[in-house]
Amino acid sequence: MNDTPQKPKKPKKKHYVYTLLVEVGRKDGDGLPKKATGGALMCYASGVDEAEAVRETVAILKQADLAPLDVSGYGSLDERLAEGHDIPDEERELMARALAENSVVIAQMTPFYDGRRLDDAAGEA
């Protein structure tokens, strides 16, 4: 007989998938090309809110020997659709995978050369 009262189970909070662009610097073992000065990763991350998705993404990238410098959030699927973003099926499939696995999916990695950063490249567009 167990007299210890059972804790009521907390209801699970709904998870969403957030689109994140993460800028990374160099670190030994990061897997970036030899002459790259850093890079950018397009990620889809599951979380109850965008802040949690960012924290989880940064933690996973650090475990993978990457050096996150900056994270830009573009919102959840619903938020992006409300803003009029055109989201192709391939992107939706990656988002669905991140949600189903409660994980971070890296969809694209772009290396930077000559010390260029995202804001430098955007200014030339």
Coordinates of C-alpha atoms in Angstrom, one line a residue:
M1 CA 0.0 0.0 0.0
N2 CA 1.4 3.4 -1.0
D3 CA 0.2 6.4 1.0
T4 CA 2.1 8.9 -1.2
P5 CA -0.3 11.1 -3.1
Q6 CA -0.1 11.0 -6.8
K7 CA 0.9 14.2 -8.5
P8 CA -1.7 15.2 -11.1
K9 CA -0.3 15.0 -14.6
K10 CA 0.2 18.3 -16.3
P11 CA -1.5 18.6 -19.6
K12 CA 1.0 18.7 -22.5
K13 CA 1.4 22.0 -24.0
K14 CA 0.9 22.2 -27.8
H15 CA 4.1 22.4 -29.8
Y16 CA 4.6 24.4 -32.9
V17 CA 7.4 24.5 -35.4
Y18 CA 9.4 27.7 -35.8
T19 CA 11.6 28.8 -38.7
L20 CA 15.0 30.0 -37.5
L21 CA 18.0 31.3 -39.3
V22 CA 21.1 30.8 -37.2
E23 CA 24.4 32.5 -38.0
V24 CA 27.5 30.5 -36.8
G25 CA 31.1 31.3 -36.4
R26 CA 34.1 29.0 -36.6
K27 CA 35.0 26.4 -34.1
D28 CA 37.3 23.3 -34.3
G29 CA 35.4 20.4 -35.6
D30 CA 32.4 22.4 -36.9
G31 CA 32.3 20.7 -40.3
L32 CA 32.3 23.9 -42.3
P33 CA 34.5 24.1 -45.4
K34 CA 38.2 24.8 -44.6
K35 CA 38.3 28.4 -45.9
A36 CA 34.8 29.4 -44.6
T37 CA 34.7 32.1 -42.0
G38 CA 31.3 31.1 -40.7
G39 CA 27.9 30.2 -42.0
A40 CA 24.2 30.3 -41.8
L41 CA 21.7 27.5 -41.1
M42 CA 18.0 27.4 -41.9
C43 CA 16.4 25.4 -39.2
Y44 CA 12.9 24.2 -38.3
A45 CA 12.6 23.7 -34.5
S46 CA 9.8 22.4 -32.4
G47 CA 8.8 24.2 -29.2
V48 CA 5.9 25.4 -27.1
D49 CA 7.0 28.9 -28.1
E50 CA 9.7 30.5 -30.2
A51 CA 12.0 31.2 -27.2
E52 CA 12.0 27.4 -26.4
A53 CA 12.7 26.6 -30.0
V54 CA 15.7 29.0 -30.1
R55 CA 17.1 27.6 -26.8
E56 CA 16.8 24.0 -28.0
T57 CA 18.4 24.8 -31.4
V58 CA 21.3 26.7 -29.8
A59 CA 21.9 23.8 -27.4
I60 CA 21.9 21.2 -30.2
L61 CA 24.2 23.2 -32.4
K62 CA 26.7 23.6 -29.6
Q63 CA 26.6 19.9 -29.0
A64 CA 27.4 19.5 -32.7
D65 CA 30.5 21.6 -32.2
L66 CA 29.0 24.7 -34.0
A67 CA 29.4 28.2 -32.6
P68 CA 26.0 30.0 -32.8
L69 CA 26.4 33.8 -32.9
D70 CA 22.9 35.0 -33.8
V71 CA 19.4 33.6 -34.2
S72 CA 16.6 35.3 -36.3
G73 CA 13.1 33.9 -35.8
Y74 CA 10.6 34.0 -38.6
G75 CA 7.6 32.6 -36.6
S76 CA 5.5 29.4 -36.7
L77 CA 3.9 28.0 -39.8
D78 CA 0.6 29.7 -39.0
E79 CA 2.3 33.0 -38.4
R80 CA 4.2 32.8 -41.7
L81 CA 1.1 31.9 -43.6
A82 CA -0.7 34.8 -42.0
E83 CA 2.1 37.1 -43.2
G84 CA 1.6 35.8 -46.8
H85 CA 4.7 33.6 -47.0
D86 CA 4.6 31.0 -49.8
I87 CA 5.8 27.8 -48.2
P88 CA 6.5 25.0 -50.6
D89 CA 5.6 21.3 -49.8
E90 CA 9.2 20.3 -49.2
E91 CA 9.5 22.9 -46.5
R92 CA 6.2 21.9 -44.9
E93 CA 7.4 18.2 -44.9
L94 CA 10.6 19.3 -43.0
M95 CA 8.4 21.2 -40.5
A96 CA 6.1 18.2 -40.1
R97 CA 9.2 16.0 -39.4
A98 CA 10.5 18.5 -36.7
L99 CA 7.1 18.5 -35.0
A100 CA 6.6 14.7 -35.2
E101 CA 10.1 14.1 -33.8
N102 CA 10.0 17.1 -31.4
S103 CA 13.4 18.0 -32.8
V104 CA 15.5 20.5 -34.8
V105 CA 15.8 19.9 -38.5
I106 CA 18.6 21.7 -40.4
A107 CA 17.2 22.3 -43.8
Q108 CA 20.1 24.3 -45.3
M109 CA 23.7 25.3 -44.5
T110 CA 25.4 28.1 -46.3
P111 CA 29.1 28.8 -45.6
F112 CA 30.4 32.4 -45.5
Y113 CA 33.8 33.4 -46.9
D114 CA 36.0 36.5 -46.4
G115 CA 34.4 37.3 -43.1
R116 CA 31.1 38.2 -44.6
R117 CA 28.0 38.0 -42.4
L118 CA 24.3 37.8 -43.1
D119 CA 23.8 41.5 -42.7
D120 CA 26.7 42.2 -45.1
A121 CA 25.2 39.9 -47.8
A122 CA 21.7 41.4 -47.4
G123 CA 23.0 44.9 -48.0
E124 CA 24.2 43.9 -51.5
A125 CA 20.9 42.4 -52.6

